[in-house]
PDB file of C-alpha atoms and ligand atoms in Angstrom:
ATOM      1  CA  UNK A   6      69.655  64.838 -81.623  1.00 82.00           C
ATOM      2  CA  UNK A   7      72.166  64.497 -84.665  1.00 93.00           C
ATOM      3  CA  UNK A   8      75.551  64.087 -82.946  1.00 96.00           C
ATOM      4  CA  UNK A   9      78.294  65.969 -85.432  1.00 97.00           C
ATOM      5  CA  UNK A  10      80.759  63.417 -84.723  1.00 97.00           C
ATOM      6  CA  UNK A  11      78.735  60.331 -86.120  1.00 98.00           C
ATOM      7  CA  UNK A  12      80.194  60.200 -89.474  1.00 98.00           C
ATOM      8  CA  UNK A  13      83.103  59.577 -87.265  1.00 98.00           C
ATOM      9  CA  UNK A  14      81.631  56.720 -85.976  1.00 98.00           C
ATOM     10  CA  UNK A  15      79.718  55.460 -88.741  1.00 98.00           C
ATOM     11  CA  UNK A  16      83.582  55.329 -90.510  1.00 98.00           C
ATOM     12  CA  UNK A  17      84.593  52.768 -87.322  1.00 98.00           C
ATOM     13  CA  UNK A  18      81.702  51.192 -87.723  1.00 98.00           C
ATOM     14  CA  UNK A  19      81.940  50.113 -91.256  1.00 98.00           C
ATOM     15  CA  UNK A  20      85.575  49.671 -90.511  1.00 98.00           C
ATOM     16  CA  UNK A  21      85.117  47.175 -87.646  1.00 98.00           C
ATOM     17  CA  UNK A  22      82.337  45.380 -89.891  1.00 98.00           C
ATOM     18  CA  UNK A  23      84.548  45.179 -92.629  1.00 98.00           C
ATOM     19  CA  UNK A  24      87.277  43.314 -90.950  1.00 98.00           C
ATOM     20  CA  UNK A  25      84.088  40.798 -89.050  1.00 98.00           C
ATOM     21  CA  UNK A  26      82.832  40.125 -92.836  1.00 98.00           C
ATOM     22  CA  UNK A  27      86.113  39.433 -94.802  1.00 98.00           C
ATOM     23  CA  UNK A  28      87.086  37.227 -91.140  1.00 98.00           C
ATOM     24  CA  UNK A  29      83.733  35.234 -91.533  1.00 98.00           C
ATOM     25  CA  UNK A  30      84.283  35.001 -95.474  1.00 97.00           C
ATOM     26  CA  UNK A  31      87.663  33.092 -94.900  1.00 96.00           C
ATOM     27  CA  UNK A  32      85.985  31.133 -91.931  1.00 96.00           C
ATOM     28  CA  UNK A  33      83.143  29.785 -94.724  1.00 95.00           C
ATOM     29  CA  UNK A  34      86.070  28.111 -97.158  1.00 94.00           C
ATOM     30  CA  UNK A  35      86.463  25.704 -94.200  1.00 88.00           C
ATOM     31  CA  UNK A  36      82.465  25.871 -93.220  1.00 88.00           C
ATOM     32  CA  UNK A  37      82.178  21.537 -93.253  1.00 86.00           C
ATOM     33  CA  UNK A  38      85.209  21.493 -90.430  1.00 89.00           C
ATOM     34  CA  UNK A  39      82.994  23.982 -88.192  1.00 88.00           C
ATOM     35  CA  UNK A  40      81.783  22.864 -85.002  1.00 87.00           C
ATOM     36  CA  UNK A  41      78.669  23.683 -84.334  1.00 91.00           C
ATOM     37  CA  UNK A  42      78.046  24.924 -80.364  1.00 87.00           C
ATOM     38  CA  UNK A  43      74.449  24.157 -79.092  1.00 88.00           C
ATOM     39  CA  UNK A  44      72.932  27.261 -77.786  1.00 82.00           C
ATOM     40  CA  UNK A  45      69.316  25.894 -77.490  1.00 83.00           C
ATOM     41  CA  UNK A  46      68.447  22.386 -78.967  1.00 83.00           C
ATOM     42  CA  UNK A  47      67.648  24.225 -82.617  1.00 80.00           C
ATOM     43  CA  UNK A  48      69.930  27.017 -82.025  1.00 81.00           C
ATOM     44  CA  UNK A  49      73.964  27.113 -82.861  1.00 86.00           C
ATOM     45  CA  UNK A  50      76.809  28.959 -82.732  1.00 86.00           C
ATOM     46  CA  UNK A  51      80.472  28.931 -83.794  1.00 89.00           C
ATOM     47  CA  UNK A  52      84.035  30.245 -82.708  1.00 95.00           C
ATOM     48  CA  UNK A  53      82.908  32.493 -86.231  1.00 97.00           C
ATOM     49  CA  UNK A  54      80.536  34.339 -84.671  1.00 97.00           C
ATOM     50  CA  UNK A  55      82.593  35.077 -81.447  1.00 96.00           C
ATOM     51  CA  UNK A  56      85.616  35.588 -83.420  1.00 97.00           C
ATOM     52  CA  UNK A  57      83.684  38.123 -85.197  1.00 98.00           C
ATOM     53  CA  UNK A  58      82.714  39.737 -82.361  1.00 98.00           C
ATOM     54  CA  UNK A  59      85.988  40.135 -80.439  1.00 98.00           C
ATOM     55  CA  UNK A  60      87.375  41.774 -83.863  1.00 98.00           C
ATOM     56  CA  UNK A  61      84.831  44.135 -83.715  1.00 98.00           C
ATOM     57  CA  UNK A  62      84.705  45.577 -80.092  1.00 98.00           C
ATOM     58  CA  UNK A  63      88.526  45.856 -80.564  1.00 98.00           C
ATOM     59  CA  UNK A  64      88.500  48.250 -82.938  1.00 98.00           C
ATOM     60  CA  UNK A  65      84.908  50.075 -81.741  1.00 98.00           C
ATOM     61  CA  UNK A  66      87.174  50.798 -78.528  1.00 98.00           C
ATOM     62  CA  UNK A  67      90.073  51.523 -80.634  1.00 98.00           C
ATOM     63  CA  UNK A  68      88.014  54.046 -82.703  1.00 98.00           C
ATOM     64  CA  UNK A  69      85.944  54.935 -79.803  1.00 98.00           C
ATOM     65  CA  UNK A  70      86.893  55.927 -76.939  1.00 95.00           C
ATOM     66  CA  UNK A  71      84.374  55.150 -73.851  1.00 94.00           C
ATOM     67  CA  UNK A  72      82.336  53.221 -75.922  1.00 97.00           C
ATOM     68  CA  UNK A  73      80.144  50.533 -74.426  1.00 97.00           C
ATOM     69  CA  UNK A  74      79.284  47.336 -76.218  1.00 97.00           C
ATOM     70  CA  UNK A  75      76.102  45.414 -75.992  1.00 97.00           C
ATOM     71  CA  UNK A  76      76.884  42.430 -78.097  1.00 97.00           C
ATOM     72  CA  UNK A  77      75.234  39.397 -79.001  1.00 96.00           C
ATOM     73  CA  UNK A  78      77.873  36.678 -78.174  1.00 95.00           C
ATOM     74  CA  UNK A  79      80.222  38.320 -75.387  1.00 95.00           C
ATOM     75  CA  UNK A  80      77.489  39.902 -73.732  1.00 89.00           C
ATOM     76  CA  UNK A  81      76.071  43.604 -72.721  1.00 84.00           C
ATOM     77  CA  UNK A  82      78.561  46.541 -71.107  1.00 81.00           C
ATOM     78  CA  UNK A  83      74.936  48.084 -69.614  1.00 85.00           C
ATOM     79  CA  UNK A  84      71.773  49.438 -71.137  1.00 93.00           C
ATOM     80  CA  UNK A  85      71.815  49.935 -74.787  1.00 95.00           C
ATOM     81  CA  UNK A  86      69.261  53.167 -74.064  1.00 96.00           C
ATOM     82  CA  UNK A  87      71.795  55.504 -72.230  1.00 95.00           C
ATOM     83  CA  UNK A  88      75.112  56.721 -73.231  1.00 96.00           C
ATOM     84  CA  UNK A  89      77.055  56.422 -76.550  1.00 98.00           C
ATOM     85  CA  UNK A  90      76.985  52.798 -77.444  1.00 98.00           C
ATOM     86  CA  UNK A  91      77.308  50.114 -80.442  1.00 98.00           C
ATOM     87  CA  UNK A  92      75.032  47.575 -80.445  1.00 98.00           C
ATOM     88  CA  UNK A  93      76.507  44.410 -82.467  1.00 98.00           C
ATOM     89  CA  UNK A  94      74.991  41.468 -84.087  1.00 98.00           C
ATOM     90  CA  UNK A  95      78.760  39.762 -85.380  1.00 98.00           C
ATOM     91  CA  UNK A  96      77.057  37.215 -87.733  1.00 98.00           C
ATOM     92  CA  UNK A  97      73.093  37.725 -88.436  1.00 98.00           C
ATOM     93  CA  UNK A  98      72.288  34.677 -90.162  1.00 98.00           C
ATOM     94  CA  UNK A  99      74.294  32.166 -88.431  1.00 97.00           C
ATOM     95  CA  UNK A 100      71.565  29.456 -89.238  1.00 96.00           C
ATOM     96  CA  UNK A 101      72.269  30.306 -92.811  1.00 97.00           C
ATOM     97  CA  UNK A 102      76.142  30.437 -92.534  1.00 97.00           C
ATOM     98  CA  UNK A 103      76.439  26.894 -90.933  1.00 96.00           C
ATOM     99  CA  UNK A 104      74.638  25.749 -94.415  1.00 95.00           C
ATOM    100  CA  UNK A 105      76.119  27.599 -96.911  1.00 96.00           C
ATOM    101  CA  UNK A 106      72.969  29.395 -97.287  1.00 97.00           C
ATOM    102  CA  UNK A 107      74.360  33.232 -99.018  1.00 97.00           C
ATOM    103  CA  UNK A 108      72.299  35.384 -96.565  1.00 98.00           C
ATOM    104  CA  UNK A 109      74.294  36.758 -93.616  1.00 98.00           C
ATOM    105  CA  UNK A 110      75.641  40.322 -92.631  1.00 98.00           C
ATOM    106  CA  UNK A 111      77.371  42.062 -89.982  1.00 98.00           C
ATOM    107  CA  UNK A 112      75.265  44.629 -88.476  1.00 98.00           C
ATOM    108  CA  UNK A 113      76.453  47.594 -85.855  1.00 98.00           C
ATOM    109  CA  UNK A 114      74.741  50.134 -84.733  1.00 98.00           C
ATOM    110  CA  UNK A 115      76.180  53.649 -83.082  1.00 98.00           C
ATOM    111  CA  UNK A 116      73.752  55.067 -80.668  1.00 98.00           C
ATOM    112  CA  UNK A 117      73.648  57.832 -78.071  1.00 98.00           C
ATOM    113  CA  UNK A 118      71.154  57.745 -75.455  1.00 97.00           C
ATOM    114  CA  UNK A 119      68.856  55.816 -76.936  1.00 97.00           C
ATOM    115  CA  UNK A 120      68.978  57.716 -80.437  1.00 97.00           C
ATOM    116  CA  UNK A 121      70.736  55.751 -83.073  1.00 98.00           C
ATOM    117  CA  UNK A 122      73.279  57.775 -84.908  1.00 98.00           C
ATOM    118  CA  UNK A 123      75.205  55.403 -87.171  1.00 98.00           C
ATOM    119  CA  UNK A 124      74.394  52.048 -88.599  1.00 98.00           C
ATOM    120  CA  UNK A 125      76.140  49.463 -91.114  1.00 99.00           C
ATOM    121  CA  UNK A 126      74.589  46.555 -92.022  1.00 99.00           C
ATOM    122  CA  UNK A 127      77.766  43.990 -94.057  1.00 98.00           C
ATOM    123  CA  UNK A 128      75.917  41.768 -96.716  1.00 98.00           C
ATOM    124  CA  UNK A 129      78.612  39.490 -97.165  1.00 98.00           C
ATOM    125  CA  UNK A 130      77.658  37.466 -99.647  1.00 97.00           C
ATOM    126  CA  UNK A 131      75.030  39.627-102.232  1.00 97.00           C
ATOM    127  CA  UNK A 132      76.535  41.864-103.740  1.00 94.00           C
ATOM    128  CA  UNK A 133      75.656  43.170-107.188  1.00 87.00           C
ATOM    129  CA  UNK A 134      77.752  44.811-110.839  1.00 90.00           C
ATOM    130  CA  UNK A 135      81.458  44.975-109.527  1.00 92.00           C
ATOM    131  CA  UNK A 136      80.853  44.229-106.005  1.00 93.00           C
ATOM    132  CA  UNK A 137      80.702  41.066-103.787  1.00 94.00           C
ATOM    133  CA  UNK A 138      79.136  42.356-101.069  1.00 96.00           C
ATOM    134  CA  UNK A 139      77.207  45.202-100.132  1.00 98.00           C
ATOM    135  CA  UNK A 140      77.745  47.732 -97.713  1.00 98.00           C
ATOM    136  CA  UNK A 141      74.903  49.570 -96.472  1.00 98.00           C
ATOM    137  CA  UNK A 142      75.307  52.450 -94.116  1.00 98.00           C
ATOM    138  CA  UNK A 143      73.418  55.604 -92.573  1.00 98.00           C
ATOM    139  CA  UNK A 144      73.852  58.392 -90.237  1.00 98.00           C
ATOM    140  CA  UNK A 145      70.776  60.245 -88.547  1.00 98.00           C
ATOM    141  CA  UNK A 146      69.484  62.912 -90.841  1.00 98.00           C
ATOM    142  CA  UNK A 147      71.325  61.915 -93.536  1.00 98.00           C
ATOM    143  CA  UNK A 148      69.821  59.024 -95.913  1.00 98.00           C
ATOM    144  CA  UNK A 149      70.759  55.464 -96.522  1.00 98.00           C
ATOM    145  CA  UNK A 150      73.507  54.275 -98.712  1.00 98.00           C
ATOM    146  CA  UNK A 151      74.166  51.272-100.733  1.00 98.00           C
ATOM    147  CA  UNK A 152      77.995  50.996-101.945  1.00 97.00           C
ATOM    148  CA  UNK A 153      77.499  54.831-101.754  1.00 97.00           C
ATOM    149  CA  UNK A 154      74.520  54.771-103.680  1.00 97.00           C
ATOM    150  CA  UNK A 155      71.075  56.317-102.275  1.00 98.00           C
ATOM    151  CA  UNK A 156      68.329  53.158-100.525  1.00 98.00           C
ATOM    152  CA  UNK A 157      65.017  54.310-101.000  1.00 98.00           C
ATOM    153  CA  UNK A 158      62.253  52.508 -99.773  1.00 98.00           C
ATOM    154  CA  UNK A 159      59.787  51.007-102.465  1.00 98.00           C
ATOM    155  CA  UNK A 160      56.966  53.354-103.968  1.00 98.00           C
ATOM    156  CA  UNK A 161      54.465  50.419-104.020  1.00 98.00           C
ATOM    157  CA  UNK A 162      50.684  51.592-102.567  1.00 98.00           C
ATOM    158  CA  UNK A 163      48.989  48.343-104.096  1.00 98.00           C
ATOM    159  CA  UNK A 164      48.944  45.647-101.302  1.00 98.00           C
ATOM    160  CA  UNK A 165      48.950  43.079-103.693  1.00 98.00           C
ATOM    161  CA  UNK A 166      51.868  43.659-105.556  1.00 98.00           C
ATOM    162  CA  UNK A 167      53.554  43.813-101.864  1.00 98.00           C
ATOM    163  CA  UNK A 168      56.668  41.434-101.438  1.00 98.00           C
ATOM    164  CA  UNK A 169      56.259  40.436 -97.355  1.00 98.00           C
ATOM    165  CA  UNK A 170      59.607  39.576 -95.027  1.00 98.00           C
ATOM    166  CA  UNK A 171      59.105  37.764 -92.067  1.00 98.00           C
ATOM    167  CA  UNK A 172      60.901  35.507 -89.469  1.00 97.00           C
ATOM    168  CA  UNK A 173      58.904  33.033 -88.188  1.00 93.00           C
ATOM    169  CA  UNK A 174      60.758  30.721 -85.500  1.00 90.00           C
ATOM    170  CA  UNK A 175      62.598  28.048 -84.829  1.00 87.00           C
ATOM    171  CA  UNK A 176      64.086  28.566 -81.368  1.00 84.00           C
ATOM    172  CA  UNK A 177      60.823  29.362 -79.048  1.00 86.00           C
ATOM    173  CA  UNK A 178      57.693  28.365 -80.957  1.00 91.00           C
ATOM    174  CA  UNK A 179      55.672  29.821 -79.217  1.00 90.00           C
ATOM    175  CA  UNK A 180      54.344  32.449 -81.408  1.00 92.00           C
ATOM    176  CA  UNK A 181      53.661  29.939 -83.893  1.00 94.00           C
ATOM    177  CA  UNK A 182      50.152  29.757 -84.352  1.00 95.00           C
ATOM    178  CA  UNK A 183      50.191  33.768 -84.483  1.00 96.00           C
ATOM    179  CA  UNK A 184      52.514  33.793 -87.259  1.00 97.00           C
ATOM    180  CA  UNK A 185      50.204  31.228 -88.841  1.00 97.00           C
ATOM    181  CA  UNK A 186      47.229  33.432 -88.375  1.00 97.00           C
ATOM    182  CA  UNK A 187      49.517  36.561 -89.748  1.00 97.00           C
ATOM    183  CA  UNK A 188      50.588  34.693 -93.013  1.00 98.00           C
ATOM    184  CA  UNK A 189      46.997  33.472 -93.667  1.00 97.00           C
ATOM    185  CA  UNK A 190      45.596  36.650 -93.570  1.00 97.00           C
ATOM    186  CA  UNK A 191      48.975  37.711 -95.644  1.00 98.00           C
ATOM    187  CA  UNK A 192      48.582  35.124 -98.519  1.00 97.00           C
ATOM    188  CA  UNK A 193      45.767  36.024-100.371  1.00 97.00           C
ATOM    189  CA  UNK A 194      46.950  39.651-100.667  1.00 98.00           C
ATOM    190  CA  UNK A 195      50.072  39.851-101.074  1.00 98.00           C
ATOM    191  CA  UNK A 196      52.551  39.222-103.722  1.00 98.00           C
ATOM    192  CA  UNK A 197      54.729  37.034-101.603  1.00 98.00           C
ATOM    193  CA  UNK A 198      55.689  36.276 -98.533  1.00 98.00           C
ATOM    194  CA  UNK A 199      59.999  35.358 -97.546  1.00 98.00           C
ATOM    195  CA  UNK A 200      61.594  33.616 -94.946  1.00 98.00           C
ATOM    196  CA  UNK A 201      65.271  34.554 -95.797  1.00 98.00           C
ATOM    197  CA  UNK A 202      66.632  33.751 -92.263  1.00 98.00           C
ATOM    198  CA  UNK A 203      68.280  37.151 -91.318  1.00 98.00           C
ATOM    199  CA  UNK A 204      66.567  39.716 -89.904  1.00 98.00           C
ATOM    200  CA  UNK A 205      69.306  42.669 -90.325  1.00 98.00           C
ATOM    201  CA  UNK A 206      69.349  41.781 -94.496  1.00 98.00           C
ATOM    202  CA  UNK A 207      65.347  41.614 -94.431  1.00 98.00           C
ATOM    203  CA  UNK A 208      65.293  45.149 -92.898  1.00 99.00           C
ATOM    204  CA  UNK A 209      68.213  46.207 -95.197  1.00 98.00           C
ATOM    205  CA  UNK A 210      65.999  44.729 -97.982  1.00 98.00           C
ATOM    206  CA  UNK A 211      63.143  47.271 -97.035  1.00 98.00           C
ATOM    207  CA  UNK A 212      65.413  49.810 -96.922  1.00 98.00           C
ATOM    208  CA  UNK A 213      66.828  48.785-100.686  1.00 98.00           C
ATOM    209  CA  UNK A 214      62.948  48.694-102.226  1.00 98.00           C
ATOM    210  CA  UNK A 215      63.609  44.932-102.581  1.00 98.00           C
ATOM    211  CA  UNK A 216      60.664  44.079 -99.370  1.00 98.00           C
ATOM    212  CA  UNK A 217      57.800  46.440 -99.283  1.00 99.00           C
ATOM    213  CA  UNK A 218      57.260  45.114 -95.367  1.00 98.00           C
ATOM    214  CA  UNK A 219      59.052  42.996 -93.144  1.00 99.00           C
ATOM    215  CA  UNK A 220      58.401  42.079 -89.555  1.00 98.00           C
ATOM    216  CA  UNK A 221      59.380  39.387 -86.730  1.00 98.00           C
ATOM    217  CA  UNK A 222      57.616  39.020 -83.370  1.00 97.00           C
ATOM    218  CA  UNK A 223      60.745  39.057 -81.664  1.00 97.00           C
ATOM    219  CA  UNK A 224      63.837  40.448 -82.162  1.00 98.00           C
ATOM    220  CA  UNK A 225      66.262  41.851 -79.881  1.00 97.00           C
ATOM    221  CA  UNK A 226      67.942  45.086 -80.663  1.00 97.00           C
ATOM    222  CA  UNK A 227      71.311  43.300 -81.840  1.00 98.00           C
ATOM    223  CA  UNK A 228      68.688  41.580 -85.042  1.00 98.00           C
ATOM    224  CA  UNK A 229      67.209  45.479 -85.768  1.00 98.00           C
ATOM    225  CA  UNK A 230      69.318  48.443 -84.320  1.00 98.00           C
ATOM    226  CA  UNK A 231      71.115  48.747 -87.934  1.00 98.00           C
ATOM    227  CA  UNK A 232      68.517  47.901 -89.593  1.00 98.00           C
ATOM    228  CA  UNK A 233      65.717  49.902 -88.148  1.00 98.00           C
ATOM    229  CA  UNK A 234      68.052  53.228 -89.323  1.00 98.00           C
ATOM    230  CA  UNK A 235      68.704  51.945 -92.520  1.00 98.00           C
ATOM    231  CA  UNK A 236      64.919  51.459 -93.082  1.00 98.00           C
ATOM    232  CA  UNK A 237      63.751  55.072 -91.587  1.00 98.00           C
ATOM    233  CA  UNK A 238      66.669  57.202 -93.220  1.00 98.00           C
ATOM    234  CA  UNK A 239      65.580  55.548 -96.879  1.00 98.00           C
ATOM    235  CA  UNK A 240      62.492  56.960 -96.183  1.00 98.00           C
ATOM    236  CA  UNK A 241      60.255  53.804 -94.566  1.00 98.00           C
ATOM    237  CA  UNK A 242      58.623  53.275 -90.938  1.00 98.00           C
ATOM    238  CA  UNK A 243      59.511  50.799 -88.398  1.00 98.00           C
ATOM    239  CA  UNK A 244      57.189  50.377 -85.219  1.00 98.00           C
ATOM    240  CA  UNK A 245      56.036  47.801 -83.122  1.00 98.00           C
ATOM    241  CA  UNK A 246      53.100  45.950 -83.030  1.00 98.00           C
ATOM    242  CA  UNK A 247      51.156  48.835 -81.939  1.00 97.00           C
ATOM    243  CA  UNK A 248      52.532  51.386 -84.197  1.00 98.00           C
ATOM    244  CA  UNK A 249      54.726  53.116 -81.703  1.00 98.00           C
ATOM    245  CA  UNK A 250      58.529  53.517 -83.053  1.00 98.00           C
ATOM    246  CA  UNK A 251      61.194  51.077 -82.377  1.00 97.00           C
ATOM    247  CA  UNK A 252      63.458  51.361 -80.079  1.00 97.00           C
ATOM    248  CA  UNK A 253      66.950  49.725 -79.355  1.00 97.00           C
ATOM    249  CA  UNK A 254      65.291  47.050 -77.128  1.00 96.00           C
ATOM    250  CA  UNK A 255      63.981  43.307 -77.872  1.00 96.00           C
ATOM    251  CA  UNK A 256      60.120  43.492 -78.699  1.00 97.00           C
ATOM    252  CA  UNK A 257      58.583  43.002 -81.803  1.00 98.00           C
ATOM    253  CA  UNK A 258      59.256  44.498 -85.338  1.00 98.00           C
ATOM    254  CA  UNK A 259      57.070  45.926 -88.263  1.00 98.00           C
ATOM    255  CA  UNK A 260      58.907  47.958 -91.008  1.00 99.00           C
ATOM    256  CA  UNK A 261      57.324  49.041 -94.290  1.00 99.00           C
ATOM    257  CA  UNK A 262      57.998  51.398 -97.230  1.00 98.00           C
ATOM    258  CA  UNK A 263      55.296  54.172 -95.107  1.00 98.00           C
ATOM    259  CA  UNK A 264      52.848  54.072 -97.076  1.00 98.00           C
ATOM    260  CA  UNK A 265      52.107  50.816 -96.866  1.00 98.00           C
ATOM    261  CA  UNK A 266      52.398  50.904 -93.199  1.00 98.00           C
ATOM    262  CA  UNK A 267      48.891  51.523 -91.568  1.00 98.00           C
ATOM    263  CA  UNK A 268      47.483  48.380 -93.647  1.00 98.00           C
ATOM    264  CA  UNK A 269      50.308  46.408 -92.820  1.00 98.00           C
ATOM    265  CA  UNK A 270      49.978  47.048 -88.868  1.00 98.00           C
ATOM    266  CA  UNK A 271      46.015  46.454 -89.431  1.00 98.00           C
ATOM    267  CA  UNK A 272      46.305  43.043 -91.353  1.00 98.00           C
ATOM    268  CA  UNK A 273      48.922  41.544 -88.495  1.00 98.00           C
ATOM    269  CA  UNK A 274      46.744  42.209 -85.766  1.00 97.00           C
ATOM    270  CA  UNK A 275      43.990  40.642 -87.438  1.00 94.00           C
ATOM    271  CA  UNK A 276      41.429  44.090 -88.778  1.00 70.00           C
ATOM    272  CA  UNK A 277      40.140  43.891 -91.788  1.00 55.00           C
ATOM    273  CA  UNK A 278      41.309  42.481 -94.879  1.00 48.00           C
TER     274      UNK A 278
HETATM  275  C1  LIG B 323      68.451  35.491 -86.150  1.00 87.96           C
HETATM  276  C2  LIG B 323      68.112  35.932 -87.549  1.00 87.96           C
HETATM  277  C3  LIG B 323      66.772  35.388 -87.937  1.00 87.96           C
HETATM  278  C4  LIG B 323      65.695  35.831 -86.981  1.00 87.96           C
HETATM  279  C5  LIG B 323      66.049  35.453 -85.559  1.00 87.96           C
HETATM  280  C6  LIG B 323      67.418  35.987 -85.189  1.00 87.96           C
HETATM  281  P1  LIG B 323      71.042  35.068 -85.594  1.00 87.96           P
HETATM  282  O1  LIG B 323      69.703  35.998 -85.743  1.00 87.96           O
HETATM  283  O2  LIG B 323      68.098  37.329 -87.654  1.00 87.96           O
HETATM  284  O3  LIG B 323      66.380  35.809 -89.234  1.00 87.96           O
HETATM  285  O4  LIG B 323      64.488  35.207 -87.333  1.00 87.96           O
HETATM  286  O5  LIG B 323      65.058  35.994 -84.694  1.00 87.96           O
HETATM  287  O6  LIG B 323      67.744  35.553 -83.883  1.00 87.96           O
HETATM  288  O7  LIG B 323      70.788  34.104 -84.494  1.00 87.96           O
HETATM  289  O8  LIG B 323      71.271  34.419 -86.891  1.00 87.96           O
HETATM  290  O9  LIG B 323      72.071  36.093 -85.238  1.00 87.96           O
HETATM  291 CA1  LIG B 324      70.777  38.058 -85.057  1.00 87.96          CA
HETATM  292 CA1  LIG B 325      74.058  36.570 -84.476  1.00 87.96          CA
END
């Protein structure tokens, strides 16, 4: 299950990440000359995010050998459930990058047959003491890490002291009125409820203690891959709707601390309050 060589490819990872983040840091100096490329009419991209991602599959192969690529912006090398293969998000949080908004990351994932193995998830702009950024890793079976320091999920049983991440949309609205539904039955028992506008930080944020639960109706498994291993290896649950586990596929996305979970699955699909 544990592949020994995915320290190996963790290290690649976080190396490939590393040169995306510090590319995309120089990119934001010039952020007002940017042109913005229409994806959907509410939905943009940049030669940042694609430059990104062509710096990272270069050195994945270059580390790598064999290793397929399903990536956000230059497309998918095959199914990211069979074989050894990063799945890359080059700029999570582009929304927030065109605006100067400090909350985007890099996020690759290393899996192997549908297992992830290796995950790094780039906070480029929070970083905390002596750092500027934050770089948050883990390997299967082997905890979460911060900078090298030990993620642990939060220890919080009491809903409402409970600090909710979501993502509501703004590309298909469709699922509007159930997020609506979700975050008035949220409100009144929670602490608060966030909207930070990436979905690999708000799963890294679980994963720091910072978010007792997070989840998103849709994401696909370039948003979560990282994320989701960051989350379970510091000790927290990720499932979907239904309370079956993630997997490296688009679908919808509920992470918690654990013990927080059942209630949190319970309250977003409308039980009792
Ligand atoms: C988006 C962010 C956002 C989430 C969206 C994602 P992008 O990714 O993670 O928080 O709500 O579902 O698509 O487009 O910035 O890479
Ligand atoms: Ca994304
Ligand atoms: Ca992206």
């Amino acid at each position: 299950m544990n592949h020994p060589d995915r320290h190996r490819w963790r290290d690649a990872a976080v190396h490939a990440a590393a040169v995306a983040a510090e590319f995309i840091r120089q990119e934001s100096r010039a952020r007002d000359t940017i042109t913005w490329q229409s994806k959907s009419p509410t939905d943009f991209v940049s030669h940042v995010d694609i430059g990104a991602e062509e710096r990272i599959r270069e050195i994945l192969h270059a580390h790598i050998p064999g290793i397929r690529v399903v990536g956000e912006e230059l497309g998918s090398d095959g199914d990211p459930e069979s074989g050894l293969v990063a799945i890359v998000d080059p700029l999570d949080g582009t929304t927030n990058f065109l605006h100067g908004f400090p909350n985007y990351a890099v996020s690759i994932c290393v899996a192997l047959d549908g297992v992830p193995q290796a995950g790094v998830v780039h906070d480029i702009m929070r970083g905390g003491g002596e750092h500027r950024e934050t770089v948050c890793t883990a390997t299967a079976g082997d905890g979460a890490f911060a900078n090298g320091a030990r993620m642990r999920v939060s220890t919080i049983t009491d809903p409402s002291r409970a600090l909710i991440g979501t993502g509501f949309p703004f590309k298909d609205v469709t699922s509007a009125d159930d997020y609506v539904r979700m975050m008035r039955r949220l409100m009144p028992l929670v602490s608060g409820l966030r909207r930070a506008g990436s979905a690999a930080l708000d799963l890294s944020d679980v994963a720091h203690g910072r978010f007792d639960g997070f989840w998103e109706l849709w994401l696909n498994a370039w948003d979560h891959a990282a994320g989701v291993l960051l989350v379970r290896e510091a000790g927290g649950r990720v499932t979907d709707l239904e309370g079956r586990d993630a997997r490296l596929i688009g679908g919808p996305i509920v992470a918690s601390n654990g013990v927080l979970h059942e209630w949190f699955l319970d309250i977003l699909r409308g039980g009792a309050s």
